[in-house]
Coordinates of C-alpha atoms in Angstrom, one line a residue:
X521 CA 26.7 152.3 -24.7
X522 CA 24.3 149.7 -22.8
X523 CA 23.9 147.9 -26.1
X524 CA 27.6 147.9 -26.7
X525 CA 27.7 146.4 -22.9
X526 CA 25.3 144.1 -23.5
X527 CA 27.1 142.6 -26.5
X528 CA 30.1 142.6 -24.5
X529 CA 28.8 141.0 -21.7
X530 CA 27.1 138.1 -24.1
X531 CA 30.4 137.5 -25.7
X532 CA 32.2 136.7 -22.3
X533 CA 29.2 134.6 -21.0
X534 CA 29.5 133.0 -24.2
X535 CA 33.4 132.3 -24.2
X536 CA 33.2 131.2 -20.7
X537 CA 30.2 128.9 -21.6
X538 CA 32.6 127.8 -24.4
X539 CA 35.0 126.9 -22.0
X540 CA 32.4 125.3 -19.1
X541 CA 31.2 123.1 -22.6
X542 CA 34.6 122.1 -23.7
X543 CA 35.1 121.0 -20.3
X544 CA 32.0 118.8 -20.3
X545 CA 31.4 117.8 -23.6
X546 CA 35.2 116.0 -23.3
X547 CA 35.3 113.2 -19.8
X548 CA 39.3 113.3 -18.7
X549 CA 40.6 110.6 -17.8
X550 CA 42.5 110.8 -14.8
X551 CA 46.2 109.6 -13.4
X552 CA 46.3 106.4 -11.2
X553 CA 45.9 107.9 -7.2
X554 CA 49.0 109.5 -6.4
X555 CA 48.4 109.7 -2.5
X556 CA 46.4 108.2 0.4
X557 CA 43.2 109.3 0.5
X558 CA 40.9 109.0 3.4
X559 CA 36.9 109.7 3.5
X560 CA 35.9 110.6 6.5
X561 CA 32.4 110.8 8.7
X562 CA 30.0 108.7 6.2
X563 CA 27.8 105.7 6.3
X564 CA 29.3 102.8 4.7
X565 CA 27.8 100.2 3.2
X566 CA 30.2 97.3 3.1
X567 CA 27.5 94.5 1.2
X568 CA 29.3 92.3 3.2
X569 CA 29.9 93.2 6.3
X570 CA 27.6 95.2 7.4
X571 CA 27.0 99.1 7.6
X572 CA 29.5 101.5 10.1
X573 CA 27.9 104.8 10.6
X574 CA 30.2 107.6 11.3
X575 CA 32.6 105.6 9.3
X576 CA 36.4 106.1 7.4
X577 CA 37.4 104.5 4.6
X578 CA 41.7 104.8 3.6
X579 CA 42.7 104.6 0.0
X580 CA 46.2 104.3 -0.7
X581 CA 47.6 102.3 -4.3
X582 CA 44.6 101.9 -5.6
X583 CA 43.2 99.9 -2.9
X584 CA 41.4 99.9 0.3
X585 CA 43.6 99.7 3.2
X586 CA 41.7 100.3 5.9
X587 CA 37.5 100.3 6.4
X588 CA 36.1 101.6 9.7
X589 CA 34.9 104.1 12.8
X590 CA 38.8 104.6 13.7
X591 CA 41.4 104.1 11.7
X592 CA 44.7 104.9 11.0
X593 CA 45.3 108.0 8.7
X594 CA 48.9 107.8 6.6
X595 CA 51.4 110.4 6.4
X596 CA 50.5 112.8 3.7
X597 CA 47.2 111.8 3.1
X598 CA 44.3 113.8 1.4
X599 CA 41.3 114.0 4.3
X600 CA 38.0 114.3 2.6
X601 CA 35.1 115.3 4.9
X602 CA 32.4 113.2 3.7
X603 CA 30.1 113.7 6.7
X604 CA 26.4 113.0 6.1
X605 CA 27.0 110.7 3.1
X606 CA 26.7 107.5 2.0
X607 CA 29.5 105.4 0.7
X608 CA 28.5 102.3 -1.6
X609 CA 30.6 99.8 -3.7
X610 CA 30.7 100.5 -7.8
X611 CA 27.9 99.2 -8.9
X612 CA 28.6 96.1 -11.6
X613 CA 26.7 95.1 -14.7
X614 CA 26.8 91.8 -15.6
X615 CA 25.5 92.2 -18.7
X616 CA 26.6 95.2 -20.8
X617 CA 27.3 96.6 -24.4
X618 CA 29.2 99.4 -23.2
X619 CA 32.4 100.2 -24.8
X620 CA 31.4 97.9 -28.0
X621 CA 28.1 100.0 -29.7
X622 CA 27.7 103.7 -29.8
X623 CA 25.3 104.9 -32.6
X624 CA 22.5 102.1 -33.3
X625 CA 22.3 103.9 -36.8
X626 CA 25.7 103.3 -37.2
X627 CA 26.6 99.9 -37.9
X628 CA 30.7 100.8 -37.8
X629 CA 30.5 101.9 -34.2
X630 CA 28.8 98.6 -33.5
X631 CA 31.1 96.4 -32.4
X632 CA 29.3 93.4 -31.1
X633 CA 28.1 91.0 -33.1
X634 CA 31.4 88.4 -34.8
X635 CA 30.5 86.7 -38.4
X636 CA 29.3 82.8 -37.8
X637 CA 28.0 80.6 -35.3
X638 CA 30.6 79.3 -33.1
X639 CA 33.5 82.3 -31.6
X640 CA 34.6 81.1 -28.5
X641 CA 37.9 83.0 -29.1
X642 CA 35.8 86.6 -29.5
X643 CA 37.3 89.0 -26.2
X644 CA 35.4 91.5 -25.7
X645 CA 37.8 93.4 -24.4
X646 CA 39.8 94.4 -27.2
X647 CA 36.4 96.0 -29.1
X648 CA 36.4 98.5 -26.0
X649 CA 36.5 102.3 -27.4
X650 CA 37.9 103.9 -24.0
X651 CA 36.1 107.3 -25.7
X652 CA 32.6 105.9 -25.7
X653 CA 30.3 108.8 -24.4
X654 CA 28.0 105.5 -22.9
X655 CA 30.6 105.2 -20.5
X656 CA 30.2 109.0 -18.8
X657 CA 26.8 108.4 -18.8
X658 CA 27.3 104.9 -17.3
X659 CA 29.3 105.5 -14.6
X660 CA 27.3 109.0 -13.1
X661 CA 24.7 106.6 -12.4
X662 CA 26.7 104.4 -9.9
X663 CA 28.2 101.7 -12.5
X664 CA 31.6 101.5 -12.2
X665 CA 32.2 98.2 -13.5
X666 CA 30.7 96.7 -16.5
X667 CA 31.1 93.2 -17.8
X668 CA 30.9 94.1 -21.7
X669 CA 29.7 90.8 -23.2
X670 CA 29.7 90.1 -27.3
X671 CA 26.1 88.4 -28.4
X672 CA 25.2 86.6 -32.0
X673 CA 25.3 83.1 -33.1
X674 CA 25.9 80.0 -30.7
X675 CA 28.6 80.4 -29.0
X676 CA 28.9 84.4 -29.0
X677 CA 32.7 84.9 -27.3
X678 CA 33.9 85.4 -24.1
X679 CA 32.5 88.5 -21.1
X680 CA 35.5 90.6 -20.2
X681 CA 35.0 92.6 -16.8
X682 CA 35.5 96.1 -17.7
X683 CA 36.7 98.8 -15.0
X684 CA 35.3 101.9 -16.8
X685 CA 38.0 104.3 -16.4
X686 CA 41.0 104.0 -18.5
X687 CA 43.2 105.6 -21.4
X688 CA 42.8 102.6 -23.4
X689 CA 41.3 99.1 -23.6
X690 CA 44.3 97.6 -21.7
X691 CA 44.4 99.6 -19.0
X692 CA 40.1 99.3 -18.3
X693 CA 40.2 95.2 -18.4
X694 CA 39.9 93.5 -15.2
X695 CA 39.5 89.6 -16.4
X696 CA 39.5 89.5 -20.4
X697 CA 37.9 86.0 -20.1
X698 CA 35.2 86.3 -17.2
X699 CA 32.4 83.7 -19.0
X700 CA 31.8 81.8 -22.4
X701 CA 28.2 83.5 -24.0
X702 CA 26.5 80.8 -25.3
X703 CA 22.8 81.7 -27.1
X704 CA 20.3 78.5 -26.6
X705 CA 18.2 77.6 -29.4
X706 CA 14.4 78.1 -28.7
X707 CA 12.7 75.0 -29.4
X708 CA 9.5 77.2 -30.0
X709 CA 10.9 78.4 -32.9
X710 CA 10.6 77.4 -36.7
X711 CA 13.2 75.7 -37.6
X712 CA 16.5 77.0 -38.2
X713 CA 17.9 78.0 -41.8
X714 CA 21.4 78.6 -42.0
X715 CA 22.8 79.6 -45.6
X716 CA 21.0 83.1 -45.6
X717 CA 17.5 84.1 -47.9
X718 CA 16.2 83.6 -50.7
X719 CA 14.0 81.5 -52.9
X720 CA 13.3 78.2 -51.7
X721 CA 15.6 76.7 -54.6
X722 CA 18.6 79.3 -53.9
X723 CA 19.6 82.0 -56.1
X724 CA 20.2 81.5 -59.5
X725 CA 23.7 79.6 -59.7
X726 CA 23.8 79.4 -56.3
X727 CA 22.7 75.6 -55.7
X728 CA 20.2 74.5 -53.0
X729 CA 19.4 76.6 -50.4
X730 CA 20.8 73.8 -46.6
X731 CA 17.6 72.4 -44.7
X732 CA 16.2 73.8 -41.8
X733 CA 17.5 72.7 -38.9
X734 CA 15.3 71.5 -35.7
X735 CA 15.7 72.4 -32.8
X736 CA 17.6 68.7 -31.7
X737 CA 20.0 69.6 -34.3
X738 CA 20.9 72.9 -33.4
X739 CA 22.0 71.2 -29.6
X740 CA 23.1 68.8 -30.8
X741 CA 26.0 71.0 -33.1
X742 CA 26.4 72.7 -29.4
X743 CA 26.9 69.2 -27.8
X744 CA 29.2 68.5 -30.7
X745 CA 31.5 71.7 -30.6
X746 CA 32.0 70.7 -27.1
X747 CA 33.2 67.1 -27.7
X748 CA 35.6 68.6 -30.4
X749 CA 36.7 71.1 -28.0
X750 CA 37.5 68.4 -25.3
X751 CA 39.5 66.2 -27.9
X752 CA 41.3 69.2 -28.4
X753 CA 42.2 69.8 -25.0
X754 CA 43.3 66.3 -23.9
X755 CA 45.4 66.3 -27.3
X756 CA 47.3 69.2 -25.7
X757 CA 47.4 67.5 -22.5
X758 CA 49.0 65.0 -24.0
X759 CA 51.3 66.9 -26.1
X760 CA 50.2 65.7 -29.2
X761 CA 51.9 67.3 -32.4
X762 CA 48.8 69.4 -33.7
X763 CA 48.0 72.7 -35.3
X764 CA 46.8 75.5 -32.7
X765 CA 42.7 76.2 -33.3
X766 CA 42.0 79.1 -31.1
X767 CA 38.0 78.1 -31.2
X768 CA 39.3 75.5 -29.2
X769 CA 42.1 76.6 -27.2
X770 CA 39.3 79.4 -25.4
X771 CA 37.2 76.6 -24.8
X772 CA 39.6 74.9 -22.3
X773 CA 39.0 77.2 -19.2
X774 CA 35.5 76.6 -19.4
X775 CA 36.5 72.8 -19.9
X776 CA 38.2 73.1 -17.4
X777 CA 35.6 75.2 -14.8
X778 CA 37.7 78.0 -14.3
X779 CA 35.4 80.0 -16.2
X780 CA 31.5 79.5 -16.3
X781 CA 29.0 79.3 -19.0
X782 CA 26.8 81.9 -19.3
X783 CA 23.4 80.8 -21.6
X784 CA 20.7 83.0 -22.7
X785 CA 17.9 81.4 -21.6
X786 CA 14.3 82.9 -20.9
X787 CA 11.0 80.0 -21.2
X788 CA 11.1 76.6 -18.8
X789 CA 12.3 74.4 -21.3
X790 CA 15.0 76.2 -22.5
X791 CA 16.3 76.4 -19.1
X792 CA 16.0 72.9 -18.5
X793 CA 17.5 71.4 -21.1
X794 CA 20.8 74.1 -20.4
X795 CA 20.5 72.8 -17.3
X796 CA 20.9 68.9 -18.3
X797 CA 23.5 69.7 -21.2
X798 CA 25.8 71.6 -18.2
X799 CA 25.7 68.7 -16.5
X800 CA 26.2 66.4 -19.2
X801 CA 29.2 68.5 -20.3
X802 CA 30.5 69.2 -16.7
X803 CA 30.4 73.0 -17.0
X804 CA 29.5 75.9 -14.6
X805 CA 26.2 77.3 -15.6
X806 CA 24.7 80.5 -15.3
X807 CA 21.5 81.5 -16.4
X808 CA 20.5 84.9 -18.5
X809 CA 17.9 85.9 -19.2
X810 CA 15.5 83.5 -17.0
X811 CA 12.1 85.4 -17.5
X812 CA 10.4 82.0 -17.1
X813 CA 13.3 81.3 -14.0
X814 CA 10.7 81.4 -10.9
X815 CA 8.9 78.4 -12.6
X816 CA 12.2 76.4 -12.3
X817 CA 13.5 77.6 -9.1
X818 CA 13.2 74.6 -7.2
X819 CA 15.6 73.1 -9.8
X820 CA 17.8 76.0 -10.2
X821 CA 18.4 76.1 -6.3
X822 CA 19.1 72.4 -6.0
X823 CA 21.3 72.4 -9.0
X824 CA 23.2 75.4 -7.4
X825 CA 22.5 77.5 -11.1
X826 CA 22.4 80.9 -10.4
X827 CA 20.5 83.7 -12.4
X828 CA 21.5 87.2 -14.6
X829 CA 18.2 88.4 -14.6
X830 CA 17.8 90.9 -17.9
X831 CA 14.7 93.3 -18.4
X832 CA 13.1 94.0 -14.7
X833 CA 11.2 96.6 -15.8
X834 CA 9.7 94.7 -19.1
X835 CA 6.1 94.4 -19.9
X836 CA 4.2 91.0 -19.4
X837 CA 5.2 88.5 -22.3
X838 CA 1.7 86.5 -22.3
X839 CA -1.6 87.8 -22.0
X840 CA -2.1 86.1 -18.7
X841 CA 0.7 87.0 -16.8
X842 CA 0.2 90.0 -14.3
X843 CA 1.3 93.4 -14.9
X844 CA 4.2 92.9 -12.3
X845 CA 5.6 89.3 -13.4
X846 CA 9.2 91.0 -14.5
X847 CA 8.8 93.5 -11.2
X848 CA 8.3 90.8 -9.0
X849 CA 10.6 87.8 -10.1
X850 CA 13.7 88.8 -8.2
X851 CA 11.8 89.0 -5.2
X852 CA 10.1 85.9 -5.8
X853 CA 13.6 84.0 -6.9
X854 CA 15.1 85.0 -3.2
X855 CA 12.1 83.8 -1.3
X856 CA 13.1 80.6 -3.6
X857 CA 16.4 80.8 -2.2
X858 CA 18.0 81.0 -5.8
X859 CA 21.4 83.3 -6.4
X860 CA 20.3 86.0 -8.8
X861 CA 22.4 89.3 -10.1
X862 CA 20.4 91.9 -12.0
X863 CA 21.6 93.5 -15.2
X864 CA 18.8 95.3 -16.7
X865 CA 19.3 95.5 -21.1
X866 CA 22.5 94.7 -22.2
X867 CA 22.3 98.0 -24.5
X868 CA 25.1 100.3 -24.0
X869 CA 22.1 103.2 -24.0
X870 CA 20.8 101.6 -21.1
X871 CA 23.3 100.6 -18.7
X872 CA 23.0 103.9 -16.5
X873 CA 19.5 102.6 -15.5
X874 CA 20.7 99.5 -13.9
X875 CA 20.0 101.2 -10.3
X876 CA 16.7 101.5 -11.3
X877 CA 16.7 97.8 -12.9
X878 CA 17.1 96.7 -9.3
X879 CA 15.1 99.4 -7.5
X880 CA 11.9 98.5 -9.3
X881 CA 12.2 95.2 -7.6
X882 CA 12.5 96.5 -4.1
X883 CA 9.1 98.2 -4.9
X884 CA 8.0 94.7 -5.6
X885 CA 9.4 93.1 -2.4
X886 CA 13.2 92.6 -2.7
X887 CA 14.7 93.5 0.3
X888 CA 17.1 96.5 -0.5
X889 CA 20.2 94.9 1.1
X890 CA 19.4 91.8 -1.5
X891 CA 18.7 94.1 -4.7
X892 CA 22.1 95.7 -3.9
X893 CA 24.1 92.9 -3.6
X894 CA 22.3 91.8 -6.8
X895 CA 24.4 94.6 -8.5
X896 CA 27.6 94.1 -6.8
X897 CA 28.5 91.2 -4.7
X898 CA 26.5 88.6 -6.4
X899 CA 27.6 89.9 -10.1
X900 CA 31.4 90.2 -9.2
X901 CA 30.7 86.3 -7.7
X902 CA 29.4 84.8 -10.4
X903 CA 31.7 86.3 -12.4
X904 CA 35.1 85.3 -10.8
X905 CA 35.9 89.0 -10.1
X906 CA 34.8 89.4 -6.3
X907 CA 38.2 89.2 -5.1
X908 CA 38.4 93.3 -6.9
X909 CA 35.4 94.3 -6.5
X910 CA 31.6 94.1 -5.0
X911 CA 31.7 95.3 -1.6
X912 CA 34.3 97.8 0.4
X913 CA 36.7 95.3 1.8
X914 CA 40.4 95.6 2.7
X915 CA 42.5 94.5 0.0
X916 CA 39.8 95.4 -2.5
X917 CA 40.2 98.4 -5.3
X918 CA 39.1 101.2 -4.0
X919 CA 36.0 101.6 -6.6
X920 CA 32.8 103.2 -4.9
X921 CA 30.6 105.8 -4.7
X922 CA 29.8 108.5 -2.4
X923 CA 25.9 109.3 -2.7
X924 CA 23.2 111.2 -0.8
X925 CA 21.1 108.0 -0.3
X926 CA 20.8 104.3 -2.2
X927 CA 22.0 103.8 -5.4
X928 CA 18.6 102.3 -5.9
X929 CA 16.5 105.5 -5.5
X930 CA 15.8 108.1 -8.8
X931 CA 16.1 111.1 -6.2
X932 CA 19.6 110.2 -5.0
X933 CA 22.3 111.7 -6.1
X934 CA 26.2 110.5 -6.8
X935 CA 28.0 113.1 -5.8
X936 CA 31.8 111.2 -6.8
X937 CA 32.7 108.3 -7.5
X938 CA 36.4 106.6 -7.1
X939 CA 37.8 103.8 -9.5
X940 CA 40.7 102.5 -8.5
X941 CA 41.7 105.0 -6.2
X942 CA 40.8 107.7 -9.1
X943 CA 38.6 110.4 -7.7
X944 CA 37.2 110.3 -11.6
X945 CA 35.4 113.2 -14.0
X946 CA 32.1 112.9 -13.1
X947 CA 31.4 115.3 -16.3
X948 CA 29.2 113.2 -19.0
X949 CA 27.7 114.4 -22.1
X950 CA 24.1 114.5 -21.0
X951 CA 25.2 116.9 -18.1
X952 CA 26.7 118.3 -21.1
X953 CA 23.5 119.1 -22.9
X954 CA 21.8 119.5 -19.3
X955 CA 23.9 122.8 -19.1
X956 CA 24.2 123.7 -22.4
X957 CA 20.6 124.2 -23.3
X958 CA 20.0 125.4 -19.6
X959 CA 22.2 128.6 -20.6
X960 CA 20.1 128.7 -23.9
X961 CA 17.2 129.3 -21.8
X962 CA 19.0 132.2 -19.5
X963 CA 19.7 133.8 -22.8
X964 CA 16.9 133.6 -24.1
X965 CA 15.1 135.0 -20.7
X966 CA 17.7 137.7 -20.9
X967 CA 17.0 138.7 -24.5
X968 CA 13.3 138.9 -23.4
X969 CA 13.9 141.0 -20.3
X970 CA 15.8 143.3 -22.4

């Protein structure tokens, strides 16, 4: 009889662990908020306009319509007591891969890389897979919006500002066209083949393999894909009878600085020289990458250039760098006075460690208040996208967290977060695993004791 209880008490832990799985394993996405919600009794951390202890914070439409110690609560709302919590913005990554790579093993759910050198016209947005399991992961640790950015050859495509919660591809996008990518050429390198491998004479039947190309040529075909872009634009301007290039038709916002330039650009001459060509070619310029950026600074600061700084937590490059060069740049670039956001690796593995991306360099003395708005404020700035999101303002979308503590700290914990006004599944598939092998150990503790 105990054994026949024991076998029926296994099978209903195991159906309802079927059921608790099912749950997690799968993130719901939710309905667009159907009622005014209010938090109520937290600390909130505005980024830009101070902190109000004690504080309320309305949601209603997706939006924030009221921020403060006493405000007004609409008819029917939902009052959720929130007392002795924090509330922060979403966090934002300004330089991700979620939504467009899942398995590095494999290459058909990589989506990031386009064939050749110059795609202006890539979106990013419509490579999004709204079912990525990066994106549960992403958004438990604070990241609410991402700005999913497409890499390889020149001119990789354009950044799309991503609001991860959505049925579809359509309904995440935020600005489809946030920044043009453009990849600098290392004049360090050896000199560029293009044409693919082989034998120095080609393969057989294949003819002669093109030259290498220096690194003067390779800026120069940049410079040049810009002057044929701008004829292509005033054409249109002038309504000139000509056939529609959509290589050039994506280059006119950034012709145009609505949009910036975003280059990958980590040693001092490569920054320079992206530096002098933006001018040259009358675009806004920001910087990614900029390991080498706190030897420009001075430069970057009077220019008014500011900074996507990538790998924070990367080991020294050079033998005689310090231990904490990567720890210590941010930190180093605000004493400078230069405008930096942090993004951490662009790998849609590692976007859920962006917090820590930017909490590393408050070890290394960034003031907290700047590492945060180094992932919100400053990201959503640079990226034409601050009038949504970045701080808890009225007339914002109601996208933040509610945490125990910073954002920035390992220990703290988000409790919820909100996207749009959508008090979203928090469920992700490593909290997935977390619980599933947690009841594998109760079983097997129970199988012992038995």
């Amino acid at each position: 009889m105990k054994s026949m209880q024991r076998i029926l008490g296994g099978a209903a832990a195991a159906l309802a662990l079927s059921a608790t799985v099912a749950a997690a394993q799968v993130r719901m996405t939710v309905p667009p908020q159907s009622q005014p919600v209010v938090l109520r009794g937290a600390t909130i951390h505005t980024v830009t306009n101070g902190t109000i202890t004690n504080g309320s914070i309305v949601l209603d439409g997706g939006k924030i319509i009221a921020i403060g110690q006493n405000v007004e609560v609409p008819r029917g709302a939902r009052i959720v007591d929130v007392s002795g919590k924090h509330i922060y913005p979403g966090l934002i990554d300004a330089y991700s891969a979620v939504g467009i790579t899942e398995i590095g093993a494999v290459d058909v759910s990589n989506d990031i890389n386009e064939i050749g050198d110059f795609n202006p016209n890539v979106r990013a947005e419509v490579a999004v897979n709204a079912e990525s399991r990066h994106i549960g992961t992403t958004r438990s640790a604070g990241v609410l919006v991402a700005m999913t950015t497409p890499g390889g050859g020149v001119i990789s495509g354009l950044t799309s500002a991503m609001s991860l919660e959505g049925w579809t591809w359509e309904e995440m996008s935020m600005k489809g066209a946030a920044a043009l990518n453009v990849n600098w050429p290392d004049p360090n390198a050896r000199p560029r083949r293009f044409g693919g491998g082989g034998p120095p004479g080609g393969f057989p039947g294949a003819g002669p393999r093109p030259a290498p190309k220096t690194y003067a040529e390779q800026v120069q075909e940049l410079r040049d894909f810009f002057a044929e872009a701008r004829a292509y634009r005033d054409a249109r301007a002038a309504n000139q009878q000509m056939r529609t290039d959509t290589r050039y038709a994506a280059m006119i916002p950034v012709l145009n600085r609505e949009i910036p330039v975003v280059v990958a650009a980590e040693g001092v001459a490569q920054i320079n020289d992206a530096i002098t060509w933006a001018k040259e070619e009358n675009v806004r310029l920001i910087i990614r990458g900029g390991r080498d950026a706190i030897h420009v600074a001075d430069r970057l600061k009077a220019e008014n250039v500011p900074v996507i700084l990538t790998a924070t937590m990367a080991a020294p490059n050079r033998d005689y760098e310090g231990y904490d060069g990567a720890y210590s740049t941010p930190a180093q670039l605000f004493r400078a006075g230069v405008k930096f956001a942090i993004a951490g690796e662009s790998g849609g593995l590692y976007s859920n460690r962006l917090p820590w991306d930017a909490g590393v360099a408050v070890a290394f003395g960034l003031p907290e208040e700047e590492a945060l708005k180094a992932v919100t404020i400053n990201a959503a700035e640079m990226l034409g996208v601050s009038d949504k999101v970045g701080s808890l303002e009225v007339g914002k979308q109601a996208t933040l967290l509610i945490t125990t503590g910073t954002p920035l700290d390992m220990t703290t914990n988000i409790e919820q977060a909100y996207i749009q006004g959508r008090e979203i599944d928090m469920n992700d598939i490593q909290k997935h695993f977390f619980r599933k092998y947690m009841e594998k150990i109760k079983q097997q503790q129970g199988n012992i004791a038995m």
